[in-house]
Structures are given as structure tokens and as C-alpha cells.
Amino acid sequence: MASFVRNTLIAGLAVGTVCNAVAVHRNTSGGDSWHRFVRSPSNPIVKPHSILSANTTGDFTNPNGLLGGNGNPTVMTRKEGDMSPSLIVDFGQDVVGIVTISFAGSTNSTEGFPGLKLAFSETQQYLTNTSDFTRSDNLPAGSKITNGTDQIAVANDPYTWRDLTGCQHGTKVCSDGLHGFRYMKIWLDALESDAPYTQSYGSVSISNVELEWSAYMGTPDTFTGWFECSDEDLTQWWFDGVYTTDMVTDVFLANETDPRDSASPTLQGKQVIFDGAKRDRDPYDGDLAVSALTSYLSHDFPEAARNVLADLADHQRADGWIPPASIDNYTLDLYDYPMWWVVSTADLVMYTGDTDFATQYYDVMKKVLDDYYGQNLTSTGGLLDKENGYGDYAFLPRSGPITYYNALYVHALKAAAHLADILGNGADSKTWISRASEVSAKLLARNWDPAVGAFFDGGPCPNEPEGTICDVHAQDGNGLSVLSGAVNSTIATSLLDYYGKNTSRPYGNAFYDNDSLQAGFSERVYAFISYFELAGRFATAGAAGSAFEEIKRLYGWMSTHDPEITFWEGIGAGGSPYEEGFTSMAHGWSTGIVPLMSNYVLGIQPTGPGFKTWQICPVVDGGDLTWARGQVGTPQGPIKVSWQKQSDGIFEMQIDTPEDTTGVICVPTSGSKNAQLVVDGKQVKGTTNASTIGPIATSGENFKVLSAKGGSHTISVRV
Ligand SMILES: *[C@@H]1O[C@H](CO)[C@@H](O)[C@H](O)[C@H]1NC(C)=O
Ligand SMILES: *[C@@H]1O[C@H](CO)[C@@H](O)[C@H](O)[C@H]1NC(C)=O
Ligand SMILES: *[C@@H]1O[C@H](CO)[C@@H](O)[C@H](O)[C@H]1NC(C)=O
Ligand SMILES: *[C@@H]1O[C@H](CO)[C@@H](O)[C@H](O)[C@H]1NC(C)=O
Ligand SMILES: *[C@@H]1O[C@H](CO)[C@@H](O)[C@H](O)[C@H]1NC(C)=O
Ligand SMILES: *[C@@H]1O[C@H](CO)[C@@H](O)[C@H](O)[C@H]1NC(C)=O
Ligand SMILES: *[C@@H]1O[C@H](CO)[C@@H](O)[C@H](O)[C@H]1NC(C)=O
Ligand SMILES: *[C@@H]1O[C@H](CO)[C@@H](O)[C@H](O)[C@H]1NC(C)=O
Ligand SMILES: *[C@@H]1O[C@H](CO)[C@@H](O)[C@H](O)[C@H]1NC(C)=O
Ligand SMILES: *[C@@H]1O[C@H](CO)[C@@H](O)[C@H](O)[C@H]1NC(C)=O
Ligand SMILES: *[C@@H]1O[C@H](CO)[C@@H](O)[C@H](O)[C@H]1NC(C)=O
Ligand SMILES: CC(=O)N[C@H]1CO[C@H](CO)[C@@H](O)[C@@H]1O
């Protein structure tokens, strides 16, 4: 989210007498030591990594030949009665695009070309004789063009086949086109229904297999922001998160997107950020609340997020509701996503400076907040009340005055109020801020559970009467109540403590503490909704340690389990992909590690549109980091931060910001009252302390807050 410090909190900088500058060892930021963490392929034609030799079966010559390296083709041969020759190509990491196969020729055994079948999977566990998921799987039986494998009739003369969506002969010999996958199984076989165009026997020579990368190519030269720290795992996960979002940043094409009535003439041909690489391949605005931040913080490419937000706003319903995506011709009923549209729109303005967008869609935003949700609020007496029939980010079976919807409403109202201030609509800002505080108070009064010290989810248990409250607590509402500032620091500390203790799993924090709503909920982890809880932890004094600990479980688990590197849509019992093979293993909404490191560990956040004003409030305690450095791109140029803890107990920070900007710098003092600050060689006194910044600004510890003009600053602290 876009957080901000109000003007009144910008402290004066009292410059004291020049004192003997403390000797420090500078570790200047810059350089390209981070290049080695970048995961993107370096060429849009991607070569496979290897053949899984243990999994090759049947009659083969030179199975590695199709890797293109040794000059001779791979030849697979099958005679009647033989088992099918089959091999598995491993691209080494999840990839997305159009597979091409160069054939050196084929031989018929009787009549007709030999057939090949292809099955794709992101994991070996779900790589069988059908793909873990393919486009036809999202179509009703009558409209599928495949039953889960792609088919090829291999011609006799050499040629290169491209995996396009469609059929070689009418409705026969069909393939589903673009795939997101790591593993591809190839075997010599034919569907009976593809006769007479293919047969299960003969011989096929393959000289090369490649992938035409279709998504954003995030090579080192495209990075306007980066991150590096003393813990190489955290550094690598930052780049893995970027790669995951790169994989879902792509052109919207009707034949490559979710086939469930998503093809939209207003999106066709435009860059968008999809939800997942394999599926659903539709751009959702709720997902952008994380994936767009990752995009802004890594590459200067805001058009993909902007296209999605504009298109969904252009499809606003008369009552103010905004569709979550183009699926079902813009009619999928999600209750929470219009609020995420507001939050994501505020992020767009704050990160990219696109105030024209805010002006153009201001009335849309007002209608969402005042008409769609505002009317509901009036009729319920003060809290948003979801009816059954509407879904949300996880299609949860819950209704009533749920904590999540109300905490998210507070979050959206505050983001909108900030935009209203920026555009000079002070009256709206006042209305929204005051509504946010009324909802916050009512939420605490109705849904707080003093027995455990956290919010109830807020709705009834299944088959219980309306108005009763089920004894379950959820991550979404609790996390957002902190991040939105709906609760004070005492309440925040209490609920974060309960939630961490009661839902900790080896692969993250579960999104419910109990299975009363649905079996398995207390074993399920969403990195998406975990992001808001984690950001809440970084923003709460004393809770940063629990954020680092949770991050290590969550991102550590995904990065070490197949397909590795990319971050999953959801994690189920035992740390498995939560919807088995259907699960997307590269989902942009799970890349919260990127904003967490850039916004909290480097501490760089916009406080005005396009970082014209900024805050730099790094969280340096709570984990085991000794240094961190990196940058965030802004329309005025990069903001660079580098901090390090010296062995002699001195903390040093170098900051480089564009000349025509201003901001506040929070200098961490680890709670010391006698901290000595030296700024650009002069001893200074900070005049504000962190407790006055409020929970959205961040804090993992105590700070001295300085106001600063753009330029380079070196700050050192002896505590
Ligand atoms: C300075 O940065 C490099 C990374 O390039 C790192 O290896 C080194 O440990 C850092 N030194 C200090 C004192 O933080
Ligand atoms: C899968 O394909 C392999 C070889 O291509 C074949 O031997 C095996 O019987 C098939 N398995 C199933 C369950 O159809
Ligand atoms: C192989 O079968 C195809 C399709 O029936 C046919 O067009 C082609 O001529 C055959 N090739 C040979 C060498 O017989
Ligand atoms: C490949 O072979 C290995 C070793 O036998 C096995 O563990 C793995 O499950 C196989 N993978 C697939 C996709 O069949
Ligand atoms: C899928 O399999 C079913 C059952 O064998 C068959 O009726 C249907 O035609 C197949 N569809 C396609 C597209 O191959
Ligand atoms: C989808 O259609 C476009 C033309 O609109 C074409 O360029 C592209 O290759 C097609 N993709 C697939 C996977 O067939
Ligand atoms: C989608 O909805 C719009 C507006 O209701 C309608 O005009 C259009 O024909 C629909 N498109 C499809 C493919 O059904
Ligand atoms: C809004 O409030 C009314 C109560 O008047 C309730 O019946 C309805 O289900 C609420 N939710 C929606 C999405 O309209
Ligand atoms: C936070 O709010 C609770 C409940 O209203 C109150 O009891 C507590 O004193 C407050 N704490 C602070 C630090 O304001
Ligand atoms: C959920 O709560 C019920 C009672 O409130 C309890 O019996 C049950 O063990 C809890 N289940 C889990 C998975 O925590
Ligand atoms: C700093 O915070 C403490 C704790 O809230 C407060 O008592 C003190 O007055 C604050 N100091 C300043 C200078 O604002
Ligand atoms: C696993 C775990 O920590 N369970 C706790 C959940 O919360 C209840 C109520 O506070 C405790 O009694 C459980 O021990």
C-alpha cells in the first residue's frame, strides 16, 4: 500500500555544532553485485536445462540430442507391440511461452504420420500423461479442444512446429498453445480420434526444443530498483518474486488467456499483469495490490497495471461495483475486489506519479466507496455486511459483518482520502477519514475477541443463525486491521502475537486458526494475504522479528520445493500445492517479499505522488541482518539506500535521493535515549520520535526522525 506521513509530522532538523565525526567504513551502494540473483532468461528463445535421464523409457537414440548441443538429433522409434518411447524435458525453472520443436524428419510405419503427445507440468509430482493444467481444462466438455495433452502429426520432411492454440486438421490433432510449466513430457503415441492423421507407430527425429518466452524479459538492464542484504536467502527471494511477477506480465490475447468468457476487446493486445502464468491468465485488480507493487519496485513498466485498473473501472456497474477481472464477461461477483481497486489505484499514483489517472477515475472511486459500500453501511448500521453469493479472494463461505471486509474498507478509505487531498478535494478526504474511524470503532466493538486477544472472523459458523459469531480468527482481517491503522499499537501487538502463535506452520502462517468454516483451513497458507499481515508486523514496534521468522518459513518453503524459485498461489496441508496440480505455481499475488524488503528493510516508501515526497524508515532490528542496500526507481530518478551495522556498534546509512524531492528519514536508535547522530559530518538532534508517526508509517523500533531535502546524505549513529 501507499503509506504516508502527514505534513505535521515532518520534524524540523536541528543542526548542532560540528563535532568530531565518527570514523566509519563506507559500503557504497551501486555496482552490479546483485546481477547474479536475477532469474530471467537472458534470451527470449529459452533452451531447456536438461533431460530427466531417469525418466526416459522406450526405444531412443541420443536422448540429449534435442537439447540442440551435440549435432545429432534425438530419434524415438516405436513398432507395433512396443511400449511408447517417452522422455521428460526440464527447463530448470518455471517458464512461460510457446514451445517450438524442430524435427529432422519422421518415418511412417504403416499409413500415416507418427503422432507425438505432449504433457506439461510445473511440478514433477503432477506430471502424468496429462498436463497438470491446460487451457481446455477451464472449458466445458463440449468446447474443449484437448483432453489435457497437446498433439502433433510429425511430417516426413524437416520443419519447426510451434505450439499454437488450435488444430492441425479441423477438430483433430489439437494443442492448447501457450503453457506455463517447468517440465514437458514427450512421447510417441496417437489419439484414436486423431486417425487417420496420426498413428502410434513410426520414427521421429527431433533436433531441437525451445521456448519462445512470451512474458516480460526481466534482464539486469531492465531493473530500476533492486535489493541486496547480508542474508542471501532474502536477497534471492526478492529476485525470485520479481521473476514470478515478470512471468505474469504479458500481452492479453484471446487465444492465450482464461477461456471462461474472458476474451475482452478492450484488453486485446494490451500489456497486463495476469494472476498466474499457467492459469487463470486473467488480470485481477486484487492481485495487483501485491503484484503491481513488485512491478513498480523492480522495473519501470507501469503500463501493465494501469491498463488493468483503467479497463476494470471502465466496466463499473451502475451501482458502483467494479468487476474483479474480465472473466465471465466482467460479471464474477467478488465483494472485496472493488476495494482492492481503490487501494491499487492509490498505489499507482503514489509509485508512478500518475495524477492524471487519479483525476480521470476520481468519480469512479467515489462511487465505489460512497454508493456501493456506503449504501450497504447505512442499511446495516455501520459495518459492511456481505451477503452469501458474493465471493472474495479465496471464495470463502462466510457472510455477515466480517472483520476483513471492514478492515479493508478502512484501508481503502484512507488511501482514497490521501488521493483526495492530493487532488485538492479536502471535503471528501474529511468524510472518508471520519468514516474510516467510525468503522474502526464499530469493528472493535463488535468483532474483538478478548478471550484470545484477536479479532473474530465475524460471521456465524456454518448452519448457525445470522448474527452469531463463530469462534474462528482469520489472517486477512487481523492483518489488515493493523496495516490500515484501524487499531492502535496495543491491539496490534496483541493480535499479531496471538495469530503468530496459533497458526504457525513450517510453510507460513495459516489463514485461519480453526477448521470450523471448512476442513483444511487451519493448514492452508496464502502468501497473498500473508503479505498484509507481514507488512503489519514490520509496521508495529517490536514485531519485526516475527516478520523475519514468518518470511523464512513461507518463502523458504516455496523456494526449496518443486518447481522452486517461483511463488505459489496457495499452500495446503503438509506444504503441498493447495489445489493439487490445478494450483498455479507462479502467482504474482504471492510476491510480497519484494515490497516487504524494499518498503521496510530499505524503508523506502512514497508519501506523495511519484515519490515527490518520500520516507526512508528502515527496519534494522529484529532479524539478523548486518547490512542492506538497494534502490527504488522514481520518475525523478532513483532513491538509493545503503545501511550497515559496523562491528564497533556504529550504525551507518547512506541515502541518495533526487534533488527536487523532499522527505523524512527515520534514523534507528534501538531505543537509546542518548543516541548520537552525525549527519553529513555534523552532529544533529532529531526532534520527533517514532510513536508519533503512527502504524502506517512503519517502525520496528524507535527512531529519530529528520526532515531532509533531496541529495546525498550520510548518517551515522552511536547508541
Ligand atoms: C559490503 O557489500 C558487499 C556486497 O557487495 C558485502 O559482501 C560486504 O559484506 C559489505 N560490507 C559490509 C561491511 O557491510
Ligand atoms: C503413460 O505413458 C507411458 C509411456 O508413454 C505409458 O507407458 C503408460 O502406460 C501411460 N500411463 C497411463 C496411466 O496411461
Ligand atoms: C506418411 O503418411 C502421410 C499421411 O498419411 C502421407 O501423406 C505420407 O505420404 C506418408 N509418407 C510416406 C513416406 O509414406
Ligand atoms: C522421474 O524418475 C524419478 C526417479 O525414478 C522419480 O522419482 C520421479 O518421480 C520421476 N518423475 C516423473 C515425472 O515421472
Ligand atoms: C475427450 O475424451 C472424451 C472421452 O473419451 C471424448 O468423448 C472427447 O471427444 C474427448 N475430447 C477431445 C477434445 O479430445
Ligand atoms: C494467438 O493469436 C495471436 C494473433 O492474435 C498470435 O500471434 C499468437 O501466436 C497466438 N498464440 C497462440 C498460442 O496460438
Ligand atoms: C458482454 O457484455 C456486454 C455488455 O453487457 C455485451 O454487450 C457483450 O455482448 C457481452 N459479450 C459477450 C461475448 O457475451
Ligand atoms: C448490504 O446490506 C444489506 C442490509 O441491508 C444486506 O442485506 C446485504 O446483503 C449487504 N451486502 C450486499 C453485498 O449488498
Ligand atoms: C488501545 O485501544 C484499547 C481499546 O480501546 C485501549 O484499551 C488501549 O489503552 C489503547 N492503547 C493505546 C496505547 O492507546
Ligand atoms: C476449532 O474450534 C473447536 C471449538 O471451538 C475445537 O473443538 C477444534 O478443535 C478447533 N479446531 C482446530 C483445527 O483448531
Ligand atoms: C516519544 O514517545 C514517548 C512514548 O510515547 C513519549 O512519552 C514522548 O513524549 C515522545 N517524545 C517526543 C519528543 O515526542
Ligand atoms: C496451537 C496453539 O497455539 N493453539 C492455541 C490457540 O489458541 C487457544 C486459545 O488461546 C489456545 O488455548 C491454544 O493452545
mmCIF file of C-alpha atoms and ligand atoms in Angstrom, residues 461 470-472 502 505 512-516 520-523, ligand 10:
data_model
loop_
_atom_site.group_PDB
_atom_site.id
_atom_site.type_symbol
_atom_site.label_atom_id
_atom_site.label_comp_id
_atom_site.label_asym_id
_atom_site.label_seq_id
_atom_site.Cartn_x
_atom_site.Cartn_y
_atom_site.Cartn_z
ATOM 1 C CA CYS A 461 -20.468 -20.893 11.883
ATOM 2 C CA CYS A 470 -18.219 -18.345 15.017
ATOM 3 C CA ASP A 471 -15.166 -18.974 17.211
ATOM 4 C CA VAL A 472 -12.631 -18.589 14.390
ATOM 5 C CA ASN A 502 -1.725 -20.088 16.898
ATOM 6 C CA ARG A 505 3.121 -23.911 10.152
ATOM 7 C CA TYR A 512 -7.481 -19.442 9.695
ATOM 8 C CA ASP A 513 -6.787 -20.714 13.175
ATOM 9 C CA ASN A 514 -9.584 -23.257 13.022
ATOM 10 C CA ASP A 515 -11.388 -25.587 10.625
ATOM 11 C CA SER A 516 -14.932 -24.745 11.709
ATOM 12 C CA GLY A 520 -8.286 -27.801 5.993
ATOM 13 C CA PHE A 521 -8.431 -24.027 6.536
ATOM 14 C CA SER A 522 -6.081 -24.178 9.514
ATOM 15 C CA GLU A 523 -3.499 -25.906 7.297
HETATM 16 C C1 LIG B 10 -11.757 -25.386 16.319
HETATM 17 O O1 LIG B 10 -12.507 -24.990 17.428
HETATM 18 C C2 LIG B 10 -13.258 -26.022 18.003
HETATM 19 C C3 LIG B 10 -14.108 -25.458 19.139
HETATM 20 O O2 LIG B 10 -14.206 -24.098 19.074
HETATM 21 C C4 LIG B 10 -12.344 -27.095 18.530
HETATM 22 O O3 LIG B 10 -13.097 -28.166 19.054
HETATM 23 C C5 LIG B 10 -11.473 -27.599 17.393
HETATM 24 O O4 LIG B 10 -10.517 -28.491 17.884
HETATM 25 C C6 LIG B 10 -10.746 -26.454 16.695
HETATM 26 N N1 LIG B 10 -10.097 -26.990 15.502
HETATM 27 C C7 LIG B 10 -8.876 -26.621 15.117
HETATM 28 C C8 LIG B 10 -8.347 -27.261 13.868
HETATM 29 O O5 LIG B 10 -8.230 -25.808 15.708
#
